[in-house]
C-alpha cells in the first residue's frame, strides 16, 4: 500500500505549528517526543506504520475546535483516531499530519432511560456504553468484536457492525445525534434525542465517512432493553452448500435470529485445536442464536431444529444452559486468536448476497490452491458479511504481498457476486485502491463531492477511502 | 416527461433548460410548490430482484408500493418501517411509489422498533442534477464501502437527484399480532406509560396515543409469544387494558400510521419529531388536537389554518414540518436549521444539482 510522500513545506513548519498547538492544549495533551509517538504509529493494520508530526489528545469539543482551527490555518492535515483498533488502516498517521486522538474524552454526559438514549463523549469504549446502562437493564446494540477496546468515535467513523446486527442493525441505525467539529473548527450539532433529520440526513452521511468529514466529539446513542434471555443452537453439515441453503430456509420461515454465524472446516479445526469447544469434524458449522423468554427460545430453536433436520445435519446441538451456550460460542469467539496461534493472518471483510455463498466459497477454495495460501472462513451468514482469514508468514519475504494480492482477488469476487468490498471494517488504506472495482468514476466523484463540501481543502484524513489517483488532484489543490 | 429507462431519465435531466418538478405518484405533496416541467418516475417500474432467503428486494423507483407489498406478502415478508400513506390526510390521489416513499423517508409506527425508511434502504441508483447516473450502496445489508449517499438520498425530496432504483432489506411478517388499548389518558400519563412499555424486553413494536387519548401498544411475534408478552406487559404496566385481536389491532395502527383522525377535519397539520419526554409540554403549548406516535417522539398536530406553530413552541430539541396547509411565505414547510447545517445543505445542493433544476425551493 502506497502512501503519498509527505509535503516538505508542511514538515518545515512543524516547530511553528507545535508552538501554536501548545498554546491551546494542556502540556500532557500534546505529544511530540519520538519515543512517545511510537505508540501511535499504527492501528490494528500493523503492517503499515508511520510516525505523525504530533499527537494531540484534546479533552473537550472546544479544544478539538481550537486544534482544528490551527491546523486549518496552517494547512496541516489532521488524522482522527479513536482507540486505534481499525483493521483497515483508518487511523494510520502520516508524517506531515497531526494525529488527533479522542482518548481523553470518555465521559458519559447523560443517560435517559425513559427516552432510551445515552449521550457520551466519543472516546468512551463501545463496551463501556453498555456498561453505563447495564444495571438498569439496557444495552447498546452494535457489538464489534473489538468492543472492549474500540471507541465510539471509531465506531461512528467506520459505521461498525458486529455479530448481532441482523436483528439490531449497525452503528448508523443506532446513532441519533453527533457533535461534529469541521476542519475549519466549526462546531455542528446534528440530530439529538429525537428521531430523523429536519432536512438532509447529514448524520447518516457522517456515519461511516471514516473521519474525512469532521471529528465527532459527542454522540447520542439509542439504547435498548436487554432481552429476557438468549441461547444458540449449533448445527454441523458436511457441505457448505447445504449449510447455506439451511440459512436461507431459516430466514424464509420467518424466524429472525439475533445472529447466524458460519465457519468452514479450516476455521472449525483451528478453533477446536485452540479452544476445545467440542465442535464436530465437519465441512460447515452454523451457530444460530435466538432471544426471548425461556419458552420462546424453546419454540424458536425447535422450529430452527425442524428446518435444519430437513437438510440432514451431521450434528445438531441445542444449548440448554448458560454453560452450554458459552461452550458453543467459545470456539467462534476465539477464531481470530486461534488463527493468530498458528500463523500470521489477514482478515478480510467483504459482503456477498447470501445466495452466492456456495459459489463464493468454492472459488475461494480454488484461489487458495492457486496462491498457495490457506484460508479459513468465518462469517455472519444472516447478512452475508464474510471474514476470510488468509494465513501467511510475515517473515517470508514476498508473502505479505502475495497475501494482499490474494485478498484483493477475494474482494473482487465479492463485488462480482453482487456484494461489496467491506461490510463493517471500512475502506481505510486497505481497500482504497480497490474502490474502482466496485464504483464507477462517477460514483466516486459523487462521494468526493461530499468531502469537498465538508472539507474543501481535503485536510482531514486525506489519503484514505478513495483511490490515490482519484483523489490526487483534490489533495494537491 | 415520463422516462421508462434510466438512460432516458438521465437524458431528460441533462436536457432540462429550467426547473423540473420531480414526481413519483404525487401522493406526498409536501414542501413549497415548485413550478416547472413535470418529470414523472412512474415509468421506471418493476421489481428487478427479490430474494426472500436474503431478505432483500430491489425495484425501480416508479414501482407502485402496492405491487411491492403484494409481492412481499406472498412470501410472508414486508418493509419493516410501515410507510405512511398520505392520500387521505393530504387529499391527494394517485399511486404511492417506492421512489416517493424514499424521497420522503416515509416511516410509520414501527419506526421506534425497526428504524425509518432510511434504515431499511440499502442501495440507490439516481440521476443527479447534471444528468449523471450515480450508484451507492448495493443489494447487501451490511455495506460500509465508501460514503453513505443512500441515507442522504432518503428524505431529500428529489432535490439532490432523481431516484431510479432502490434496494431494501426486509423483515418477515410475524405470525401473530395483538395490541393493548387503555382508556383515555392525559399526555403526561400516556407518555410515561409508553416509555415504560418501550423499556420492557417484550419488543413493543409501536406505542401511540390516538386522537381520543387512548394509549395503544403493539406486540408482534409467534403465536404463543404474543399471548405471553401481552400478559407480561399488562402485569408490568398495571391498569386496565383491552386486548385487541390481530385484525382490530391492524386497523387501529393503520389509523395511527395514516393519521386518519385528521383526514377529513379542517385546519393545518404539523408533524413534530421531539424528544419523547418533552412531548407533554409540547402538547400543552400546541393546545390543539394531537396524535402521539413513537412513544411521544412523533406528534401530529391539527391547528388553525395559517398558525405559526413554531413561534408558539419556542426552542425545542427536534423539528416541526408543516405537512398540510395553504402555502404561506412566512411559514417555511421544513424546520429552519442552524447556520452551519444550512451551509452544508446548500453546499451539497450546489454539488449535486449545480444548475438548480431539481425541485428547486421545495425544501426552502
CSV table of N, CA, C and O in Angstrom, one decimal, chain A residues 110 112 114-117 158-159 162 165 167 172-173 188 193-198 200-202 204 212 222 225-226 228 251 254 256 293 296 351-353 355 380 383 385 418 420-424 426 435 438-439 442-443 446-447 449 451 453, chain B residues 51 53 55 111-112 118-119 128 132 134-136 139-148 151 156 159-160 171-172 195 198-203 225 228-229 273-277 294 317-319 334 337 341 344-345 347-349 351-352 363:
chain,number,residue,atom,x,y,z
A,110,UNK,N,-24.9,12.0,29.7
A,110,UNK,CA,-26.4,11.9,30.1
A,110,UNK,C,-26.9,10.5,29.8
A,110,UNK,O,-26.6,9.9,28.7
A,112,UNK,N,-30.7,8.7,29.8
A,112,UNK,CA,-32.2,8.9,30.0
A,112,UNK,C,-32.9,7.6,29.6
A,112,UNK,O,-33.1,7.3,28.4
A,114,UNK,N,-36.0,6.8,30.1
A,114,UNK,CA,-37.3,7.0,29.6
A,114,UNK,C,-37.3,7.2,28.1
A,114,UNK,O,-38.1,6.7,27.3
A,115,UNK,N,-36.3,8.0,27.7
A,115,UNK,CA,-36.2,8.3,26.2
A,115,UNK,C,-35.3,7.3,25.5
A,115,UNK,O,-35.0,7.4,24.3
A,116,UNK,N,-34.7,6.4,26.3
A,116,UNK,CA,-33.9,5.3,25.8
A,116,UNK,C,-32.7,5.8,25.0
A,116,UNK,O,-32.4,5.4,23.9
A,117,UNK,N,-32.0,6.8,25.6
A,117,UNK,CA,-30.8,7.3,25.0
A,117,UNK,C,-29.6,7.5,26.0
A,117,UNK,O,-29.9,7.6,27.2
A,158,UNK,N,-16.4,4.4,11.2
A,158,UNK,CA,-16.4,3.2,10.3
A,158,UNK,C,-17.8,2.6,10.1
A,158,UNK,O,-18.0,1.6,9.5
A,159,UNK,N,-18.8,3.1,10.8
A,159,UNK,CA,-20.2,2.5,10.8
A,159,UNK,C,-20.1,1.1,11.2
A,159,UNK,O,-20.5,0.2,10.5
A,162,UNK,N,-21.2,-5.9,13.9
A,162,UNK,CA,-21.0,-6.9,14.9
A,162,UNK,C,-21.8,-8.1,14.6
A,162,UNK,O,-22.4,-8.2,13.5
A,165,UNK,N,-26.0,-7.7,14.4
A,165,UNK,CA,-26.7,-6.7,13.6
A,165,UNK,C,-27.8,-7.2,12.7
A,165,UNK,O,-28.5,-6.4,12.2
A,167,UNK,N,-30.4,-8.5,13.7
A,167,UNK,CA,-31.6,-8.0,14.3
A,167,UNK,C,-31.5,-6.5,14.7
A,167,UNK,O,-32.6,-5.8,14.6
A,172,UNK,N,-25.0,3.1,12.3
A,172,UNK,CA,-25.9,4.1,11.7
A,172,UNK,C,-27.3,4.0,12.1
A,172,UNK,O,-28.1,5.0,12.3
A,173,UNK,N,-27.8,2.8,12.4
A,173,UNK,CA,-29.1,2.5,12.8
A,173,UNK,C,-29.4,2.8,14.3
A,173,UNK,O,-30.5,2.7,14.8
A,188,UNK,N,-20.8,21.7,14.6
A,188,UNK,CA,-22.1,21.5,14.1
A,188,UNK,C,-22.8,20.4,15.0
A,188,UNK,O,-22.2,19.4,15.3
A,193,UNK,N,-31.8,13.8,20.7
A,193,UNK,CA,-32.6,12.7,21.3
A,193,UNK,C,-33.9,12.4,20.6
A,193,UNK,O,-34.7,11.6,21.0
A,194,UNK,N,-34.1,13.1,19.5
A,194,UNK,CA,-35.3,12.9,18.7
A,194,UNK,C,-34.9,12.1,17.5
A,194,UNK,O,-33.7,11.8,17.2
A,195,UNK,N,-35.9,11.6,16.7
A,195,UNK,CA,-35.6,10.8,15.5
A,195,UNK,C,-35.6,11.5,14.2
A,195,UNK,O,-36.4,12.4,14.0
A,196,UNK,N,-34.7,11.1,13.3
A,196,UNK,CA,-34.7,11.6,11.9
A,196,UNK,C,-34.4,13.1,11.8
A,196,UNK,O,-34.5,13.9,12.7
A,197,UNK,N,-33.9,13.4,10.6
A,197,UNK,CA,-33.4,14.8,10.4
A,197,UNK,C,-34.5,15.7,9.9
A,197,UNK,O,-35.5,15.3,9.3
A,198,UNK,N,-34.3,17.0,10.2
A,198,UNK,CA,-35.3,18.0,9.7
A,198,UNK,C,-35.2,18.2,8.2
A,198,UNK,O,-36.1,18.4,7.5
A,200,UNK,N,-31.8,17.5,5.2
A,200,UNK,CA,-30.9,16.4,4.7
A,200,UNK,C,-30.4,15.5,5.9
A,200,UNK,O,-30.1,16.1,6.9
A,201,UNK,N,-30.2,14.3,5.6
A,201,UNK,CA,-29.7,13.3,6.6
A,201,UNK,C,-28.2,13.4,6.8
A,201,UNK,O,-27.5,12.5,6.4
A,202,UNK,N,-27.7,14.5,7.3
A,202,UNK,CA,-26.3,14.7,7.4
A,202,UNK,C,-25.7,13.7,8.4
A,202,UNK,O,-24.5,13.3,8.2
A,204,UNK,N,-26.5,10.6,8.8
A,204,UNK,CA,-26.3,9.4,8.0
A,204,UNK,C,-25.1,9.5,7.1
A,204,UNK,O,-24.4,8.5,6.8
A,212,UNK,N,-13.4,11.6,7.6
A,212,UNK,CA,-13.0,12.5,6.5
A,212,UNK,C,-13.9,13.8,6.4
A,212,UNK,O,-13.6,14.7,5.6
A,222,UNK,N,-28.8,5.3,20.8
A,222,UNK,CA,-30.0,4.6,21.2
A,222,UNK,C,-29.6,3.4,22.0
A,222,UNK,O,-28.8,2.6,21.7
A,225,UNK,N,-33.7,-2.1,25.7
A,225,UNK,CA,-33.9,-3.0,26.8
A,225,UNK,C,-33.3,-4.4,26.5
A,225,UNK,O,-33.5,-4.9,25.4
A,226,UNK,N,-32.6,-4.9,27.5
A,226,UNK,CA,-32.0,-6.2,27.3
A,226,UNK,C,-33.0,-7.3,27.1
A,226,UNK,O,-34.0,-7.3,27.8
A,228,UNK,N,-34.9,-11.0,27.5
A,228,UNK,CA,-35.0,-11.8,28.7
A,228,UNK,C,-34.0,-12.9,28.7
A,228,UNK,O,-33.5,-13.2,29.8
A,251,UNK,N,-34.4,-18.2,7.4
A,251,UNK,CA,-34.8,-16.8,7.2
A,251,UNK,C,-36.2,-16.8,6.6
A,251,UNK,O,-37.1,-16.1,7.0
A,254,UNK,N,-39.4,-17.2,8.6
A,254,UNK,CA,-39.9,-16.1,9.4
A,254,UNK,C,-39.3,-16.0,10.8
A,254,UNK,O,-39.7,-15.2,11.6
A,256,UNK,N,-36.4,-14.7,13.1
A,256,UNK,CA,-35.3,-13.7,12.9
A,256,UNK,C,-34.3,-13.9,14.1
A,256,UNK,O,-34.4,-13.3,15.1
A,293,UNK,N,-37.9,-15.1,26.2
A,293,UNK,CA,-38.1,-15.8,27.4
A,293,UNK,C,-37.8,-17.3,27.1
A,293,UNK,O,-37.8,-17.7,25.9
A,296,UNK,N,-40.1,-19.1,24.8
A,296,UNK,CA,-40.0,-18.5,23.4
A,296,UNK,C,-38.7,-19.0,22.7
A,296,UNK,O,-38.8,-19.3,21.5
A,351,UNK,N,-18.8,-8.4,1.7
A,351,UNK,CA,-20.1,-8.9,1.9
A,351,UNK,C,-20.6,-9.5,0.6
A,351,UNK,O,-20.3,-8.9,-0.5
A,352,UNK,N,-21.4,-10.6,0.6
A,352,UNK,CA,-22.0,-11.1,-0.6
A,352,UNK,C,-23.4,-11.4,-0.4
A,352,UNK,O,-23.9,-11.5,0.8
A,353,UNK,N,-24.2,-11.4,-1.5
A,353,UNK,CA,-25.6,-11.9,-1.3
A,353,UNK,C,-25.6,-13.3,-0.8
A,353,UNK,O,-24.8,-14.1,-1.2
A,355,UNK,N,-27.3,-15.8,-1.2
A,355,UNK,CA,-27.5,-16.8,-2.2
A,355,UNK,C,-26.2,-17.2,-2.9
A,355,UNK,O,-26.1,-18.3,-3.5
A,380,UNK,N,-20.7,-13.8,9.2
A,380,UNK,CA,-22.1,-13.5,9.6
A,380,UNK,C,-23.0,-13.9,8.5
A,380,UNK,O,-23.3,-13.2,7.6
A,383,UNK,N,-26.4,-12.0,7.2
A,383,UNK,CA,-26.3,-10.8,6.4
A,383,UNK,C,-25.2,-10.9,5.3
A,383,UNK,O,-24.9,-9.9,4.6
A,385,UNK,N,-22.0,-11.1,5.5
A,385,UNK,CA,-20.7,-10.5,5.7
A,385,UNK,C,-19.6,-11.5,6.0
A,385,UNK,O,-19.7,-12.2,7.1
A,418,UNK,N,-22.1,-9.6,-6.6
A,418,UNK,CA,-23.2,-8.7,-6.2
A,418,UNK,C,-23.0,-8.1,-4.9
A,418,UNK,O,-24.0,-7.4,-4.4
A,420,UNK,N,-20.0,-6.4,-1.8
A,420,UNK,CA,-19.2,-5.2,-1.7
A,420,UNK,C,-17.9,-5.5,-1.0
A,420,UNK,O,-17.7,-6.6,-0.5
A,421,UNK,N,-17.0,-4.5,-1.0
A,421,UNK,CA,-15.6,-4.7,-0.5
A,421,UNK,C,-15.5,-4.8,1.0
A,421,UNK,O,-14.6,-5.5,1.5
A,422,UNK,N,-16.4,-4.1,1.7
A,422,UNK,CA,-16.3,-4.1,3.1
A,422,UNK,C,-17.7,-4.0,3.8
A,422,UNK,O,-18.5,-3.1,3.4
A,423,UNK,N,-17.9,-4.9,4.7
A,423,UNK,CA,-19.2,-4.9,5.3
A,423,UNK,C,-19.2,-4.2,6.7
A,423,UNK,O,-20.3,-3.7,7.1
A,424,UNK,N,-18.1,-4.1,7.3
A,424,UNK,CA,-18.1,-3.5,8.6
A,424,UNK,C,-16.7,-2.9,9.1
A,424,UNK,O,-16.6,-2.2,10.0
A,426,UNK,N,-14.6,-1.0,7.0
A,426,UNK,CA,-14.3,0.2,6.4
A,426,UNK,C,-13.2,0.1,5.3
A,426,UNK,O,-12.5,-1.0,5.2
A,435,UNK,N,-11.5,0.5,-4.7
A,435,UNK,CA,-12.8,1.1,-4.8
A,435,UNK,C,-13.3,1.2,-6.2
A,435,UNK,O,-14.5,1.2,-6.5
A,438,UNK,N,-15.5,-1.6,-7.4
A,438,UNK,CA,-17.0,-1.5,-7.0
A,438,UNK,C,-17.7,-0.3,-7.6
A,438,UNK,O,-18.9,-0.4,-7.9
A,439,UNK,N,-17.0,0.8,-7.8
A,439,UNK,CA,-17.6,2.0,-8.2
A,439,UNK,C,-17.1,2.6,-9.5
A,439,UNK,O,-15.9,2.4,-9.8
A,442,UNK,N,-17.8,8.0,-11.8
A,442,UNK,CA,-18.9,9.0,-11.5
A,442,UNK,C,-19.4,8.7,-10.0
A,442,UNK,O,-19.7,9.6,-9.3
A,443,UNK,N,-19.5,7.4,-9.7
A,443,UNK,CA,-19.9,7.1,-8.3
A,443,UNK,C,-18.9,7.7,-7.3
A,443,UNK,O,-19.3,8.2,-6.2
A,446,UNK,N,-19.1,11.5,-7.0
A,446,UNK,CA,-20.3,11.9,-6.2
A,446,UNK,C,-19.9,11.9,-4.7
A,446,UNK,O,-20.2,12.8,-3.9
A,447,UNK,N,-19.1,10.8,-4.3
A,447,UNK,CA,-18.7,10.7,-2.9
A,447,UNK,C,-17.7,11.8,-2.6
A,447,UNK,O,-17.8,12.4,-1.5
A,449,UNK,N,-17.4,14.7,-3.9
A,449,UNK,CA,-18.1,16.0,-3.8
A,449,UNK,C,-18.5,16.3,-2.4
A,449,UNK,O,-18.6,17.4,-1.9
A,451,UNK,N,-17.1,15.3,0.4
A,451,UNK,CA,-15.9,15.8,1.1
A,451,UNK,C,-15.6,17.2,0.7
A,451,UNK,O,-15.2,18.0,1.6
A,453,UNK,N,-17.5,19.5,0.2
A,453,UNK,CA,-18.4,20.4,0.9
A,453,UNK,C,-18.0,20.5,2.4
A,453,UNK,O,-17.9,21.6,2.9
B,51,UNK,N,-35.1,-11.6,-3.3
B,51,UNK,CA,-34.6,-12.9,-2.7
B,51,UNK,C,-35.1,-13.0,-1.3
B,51,UNK,O,-34.5,-12.5,-0.4
B,53,UNK,N,-34.9,-15.4,0.7
B,53,UNK,CA,-33.9,-16.0,1.6
B,53,UNK,C,-32.8,-15.1,2.1
B,53,UNK,O,-32.1,-15.4,3.0
B,55,UNK,N,-33.6,-11.7,2.4
B,55,UNK,CA,-34.4,-10.6,2.9
B,55,UNK,C,-34.1,-9.3,2.1
B,55,UNK,O,-33.9,-8.2,2.7
B,111,UNK,N,-41.4,2.5,13.3
B,111,UNK,CA,-40.1,3.2,13.3
B,111,UNK,C,-39.4,3.1,14.6
B,111,UNK,O,-38.1,3.0,14.7
B,112,UNK,N,-40.1,3.1,15.7
B,112,UNK,CA,-39.5,3.0,17.0
B,112,UNK,C,-38.7,1.7,17.2
B,112,UNK,O,-37.7,1.7,18.0
B,118,UNK,N,-35.0,5.1,5.9
B,118,UNK,CA,-33.6,5.2,5.6
B,118,UNK,C,-32.8,4.1,6.2
B,118,UNK,O,-31.7,3.8,5.7
B,119,UNK,N,-33.3,3.5,7.2
B,119,UNK,CA,-32.6,2.4,7.9
B,119,UNK,C,-32.7,1.1,7.1
B,119,UNK,O,-31.9,0.2,7.2
B,128,UNK,N,-28.2,12.6,-10.9
B,128,UNK,CA,-28.0,13.9,-10.3
B,128,UNK,C,-28.4,15.1,-11.2
B,128,UNK,O,-28.9,14.8,-12.3
B,132,UNK,N,-26.1,12.8,-14.5
B,132,UNK,CA,-25.2,11.7,-14.4
B,132,UNK,C,-25.8,10.6,-13.5
B,132,UNK,O,-26.4,10.9,-12.5
B,134,UNK,N,-25.7,7.8,-10.8
B,134,UNK,CA,-24.8,7.5,-9.7
B,134,UNK,C,-25.4,6.3,-8.9
B,134,UNK,O,-26.6,6.3,-8.7
B,135,UNK,N,-24.5,5.4,-8.5
B,135,UNK,CA,-25.0,4.3,-7.7
B,135,UNK,C,-24.3,4.4,-6.4
B,135,UNK,O,-23.1,4.7,-6.3
B,136,UNK,N,-25.0,4.0,-5.3
B,136,UNK,CA,-24.4,4.0,-4.0
B,136,UNK,C,-25.1,2.9,-3.2
B,136,UNK,O,-26.3,2.6,-3.4
B,139,UNK,N,-27.0,-4.3,-2.8
B,139,UNK,CA,-28.1,-5.1,-2.5
B,139,UNK,C,-27.8,-6.0,-1.3
B,139,UNK,O,-28.5,-7.0,-1.0
B,140,UNK,N,-26.7,-5.7,-0.6
B,140,UNK,CA,-26.4,-6.5,0.6
B,140,UNK,C,-26.6,-5.6,1.8
B,140,UNK,O,-26.5,-4.4,1.8
B,141,UNK,N,-27.0,-6.2,2.9
B,141,UNK,CA,-27.5,-5.4,4.0
B,141,UNK,C,-26.3,-4.9,4.9
B,141,UNK,O,-26.5,-4.0,5.7
B,142,UNK,N,-25.1,-5.4,4.7
B,142,UNK,CA,-24.0,-4.9,5.5
B,142,UNK,C,-23.0,-4.4,4.5
B,142,UNK,O,-22.4,-5.1,3.8
B,143,UNK,N,-22.8,-3.1,4.5
B,143,UNK,CA,-22.0,-2.5,3.5
B,143,UNK,C,-21.5,-1.1,4.0
B,143,UNK,O,-22.3,-0.2,4.2
B,144,UNK,N,-20.2,-1.0,4.2
B,144,UNK,CA,-19.7,0.3,4.6
B,144,UNK,C,-18.6,0.8,3.6
B,144,UNK,O,-17.7,1.5,3.9
B,145,UNK,N,-18.8,0.4,2.3
B,145,UNK,CA,-17.9,0.7,1.3
B,145,UNK,C,-18.1,2.2,0.8
B,145,UNK,O,-19.1,2.4,0.0
B,146,UNK,N,-17.3,3.1,1.2
B,146,UNK,CA,-17.5,4.5,0.7
B,146,UNK,C,-18.5,5.2,1.5
B,146,UNK,O,-19.1,4.7,2.5
B,147,UNK,N,-18.8,6.5,1.1
B,147,UNK,CA,-19.7,7.3,1.9
B,147,UNK,C,-21.2,6.8,1.7
B,147,UNK,O,-21.5,6.2,0.6
B,148,UNK,N,-22.0,7.0,2.6
B,148,UNK,CA,-23.4,6.5,2.6
B,148,UNK,C,-24.3,7.6,2.0
B,148,UNK,O,-25.0,8.3,2.7
B,151,UNK,N,-28.3,7.2,2.6
B,151,UNK,CA,-29.0,8.0,3.7
B,151,UNK,C,-29.3,9.4,3.2
B,151,UNK,O,-30.4,10.0,3.5
B,156,UNK,N,-34.5,13.5,0.9
B,156,UNK,CA,-34.0,14.7,0.2
B,156,UNK,C,-35.0,15.2,-0.8
B,156,UNK,O,-34.8,16.2,-1.5
B,159,UNK,N,-34.4,16.7,-4.4
B,159,UNK,CA,-33.7,17.9,-4.6
B,159,UNK,C,-32.2,17.7,-4.9
B,159,UNK,O,-31.5,18.6,-5.3
B,160,UNK,N,-31.7,16.5,-4.7
B,160,UNK,CA,-30.3,16.2,-4.9
B,160,UNK,C,-30.1,15.2,-6.1
B,160,UNK,O,-29.0,15.1,-6.6
B,171,UNK,N,-38.1,-7.7,6.4
B,171,UNK,CA,-38.3,-8.5,7.6
B,171,UNK,C,-39.5,-9.4,7.4
B,171,UNK,O,-40.4,-9.2,6.6
B,172,UNK,N,-39.4,-10.6,8.1
B,172,UNK,CA,-40.6,-11.5,8.0
B,172,UNK,C,-41.8,-10.9,8.7
B,172,UNK,O,-41.6,-10.2,9.7
B,195,UNK,N,-43.3,5.0,27.6
B,195,UNK,CA,-41.8,4.9,27.9
B,195,UNK,C,-41.6,3.6,28.7
B,195,UNK,O,-40.6,2.9,28.4
B,198,UNK,N,-42.0,0.6,26.3
B,198,UNK,CA,-40.9,0.5,25.3
B,198,UNK,C,-39.6,0.1,26.0
B,198,UNK,O,-38.6,-0.3,25.4
B,199,UNK,N,-39.5,0.3,27.3
B,199,UNK,CA,-38.4,-0.1,28.1
B,199,UNK,C,-38.4,-1.5,28.6
B,199,UNK,O,-37.5,-2.0,29.3
B,200,UNK,N,-39.5,-2.3,28.3
B,200,UNK,CA,-39.6,-3.7,28.7
B,200,UNK,C,-38.9,-4.5,27.6
B,200,UNK,O,-38.7,-4.1,26.5
B,201,UNK,N,-38.5,-5.8,28.0
B,201,UNK,CA,-37.9,-6.6,26.9
B,201,UNK,C,-39.0,-7.3,26.0
B,201,UNK,O,-38.6,-8.2,25.3
B,202,UNK,N,-40.2,-6.8,26.0
B,202,UNK,CA,-41.2,-7.5,25.2
B,202,UNK,C,-41.3,-7.0,23.8
B,202,UNK,O,-42.3,-7.4,23.1
B,203,UNK,N,-40.4,-6.3,23.4
B,203,UNK,CA,-40.3,-5.8,22.0
B,203,UNK,C,-41.6,-5.2,21.4
B,203,UNK,O,-42.1,-5.6,20.4
B,225,UNK,N,-46.0,-16.5,21.8
B,225,UNK,CA,-45.1,-15.4,22.3
B,225,UNK,C,-46.0,-14.1,22.5
B,225,UNK,O,-45.8,-13.5,23.6
B,228,UNK,N,-48.2,-14.5,25.6
B,228,UNK,CA,-47.4,-14.4,26.8
B,228,UNK,C,-47.0,-13.0,27.1
B,228,UNK,O,-47.1,-12.5,28.2
B,229,UNK,N,-46.5,-12.3,26.0
B,229,UNK,CA,-46.0,-11.0,26.2
B,229,UNK,C,-47.1,-10.0,26.6
B,229,UNK,O,-46.9,-9.1,27.3
B,273,UNK,N,-41.0,16.0,15.3
B,273,UNK,CA,-40.2,14.9,15.9
B,273,UNK,C,-39.5,15.5,17.1
B,273,UNK,O,-38.8,16.5,17.0
B,274,UNK,N,-39.8,15.0,18.3
B,274,UNK,CA,-39.3,15.6,19.5
B,274,UNK,C,-38.7,14.5,20.4
B,274,UNK,O,-38.9,13.3,20.2
B,275,UNK,N,-38.0,14.9,21.4
B,275,UNK,CA,-37.6,14.0,22.5
B,275,UNK,C,-38.9,13.6,23.2
B,275,UNK,O,-39.7,14.4,23.6
B,276,UNK,N,-39.1,12.2,23.3
B,276,UNK,CA,-40.4,11.8,23.8
B,276,UNK,C,-40.8,12.4,25.2
B,276,UNK,O,-41.9,12.8,25.3
B,277,UNK,N,-39.8,12.5,26.1
B,277,UNK,CA,-40.2,13.0,27.4
B,277,UNK,C,-40.6,14.5,27.3
B,277,UNK,O,-41.2,15.0,28.3
B,294,UNK,N,-44.7,6.9,18.2
B,294,UNK,CA,-43.3,6.7,18.6
B,294,UNK,C,-43.1,7.0,20.1
B,294,UNK,O,-42.1,7.6,20.5
B,317,UNK,N,-35.8,20.6,21.3
B,317,UNK,CA,-35.0,19.6,20.6
B,317,UNK,C,-35.8,18.9,19.6
B,317,UNK,O,-36.7,18.2,20.0
B,318,UNK,N,-35.5,19.0,18.3
B,318,UNK,CA,-36.3,18.3,17.3
B,318,UNK,C,-36.7,19.2,16.2
B,318,UNK,O,-36.0,20.2,15.9
B,319,UNK,N,-37.7,18.9,15.5
B,319,UNK,CA,-38.1,19.7,14.3
B,319,UNK,C,-39.6,19.5,14.0
B,319,UNK,O,-40.2,18.6,14.4
B,334,UNK,N,-40.3,23.2,6.1
B,334,UNK,CA,-39.3,22.4,6.8
B,334,UNK,C,-38.7,23.3,7.9
B,334,UNK,O,-38.6,24.5,7.8
B,337,UNK,N,-32.9,25.5,10.0
B,337,UNK,CA,-31.8,24.9,10.7
B,337,UNK,C,-30.7,25.9,11.0
B,337,UNK,O,-30.7,26.9,10.5
B,341,UNK,N,-25.5,24.0,9.5
B,341,UNK,CA,-26.2,23.0,8.8
B,341,UNK,C,-26.7,23.5,7.5
B,341,UNK,O,-26.7,22.8,6.5
B,344,UNK,N,-23.9,23.5,5.0
B,344,UNK,CA,-23.6,22.2,4.5
B,344,UNK,C,-24.7,21.8,3.5
B,344,UNK,O,-24.4,21.2,2.4
B,345,UNK,N,-25.9,22.0,3.8
B,345,UNK,CA,-27.0,21.6,3.0
B,345,UNK,C,-26.9,22.3,1.6
B,345,UNK,O,-27.1,21.7,0.5
B,347,UNK,N,-24.3,23.6,0.3
B,347,UNK,CA,-23.1,23.1,-0.4
B,347,UNK,C,-23.4,21.8,-1.1
B,347,UNK,O,-23.0,21.6,-2.2
B,348,UNK,N,-24.1,20.9,-0.5
B,348,UNK,CA,-24.5,19.6,-1.1
B,348,UNK,C,-25.3,19.9,-2.3
B,348,UNK,O,-25.2,19.3,-3.4
B,349,UNK,N,-26.3,20.8,-2.1
B,349,UNK,CA,-27.2,21.0,-3.2
B,349,UNK,C,-26.4,21.6,-4.4
B,349,UNK,O,-26.7,21.2,-5.6
B,351,UNK,N,-23.4,21.0,-5.2
B,351,UNK,CA,-22.6,20.0,-5.8
B,351,UNK,C,-23.4,19.0,-6.6
B,351,UNK,O,-23.0,18.5,-7.7
B,352,UNK,N,-24.6,18.6,-6.1
B,352,UNK,CA,-25.4,17.6,-6.7
B,352,UNK,C,-26.3,18.1,-7.7
B,352,UNK,O,-26.8,17.4,-8.6
B,363,UNK,N,-37.6,22.4,-0.5
B,363,UNK,CA,-37.3,22.3,0.9
B,363,UNK,C,-36.9,23.6,1.5
B,363,UNK,O,-36.5,23.7,2.7
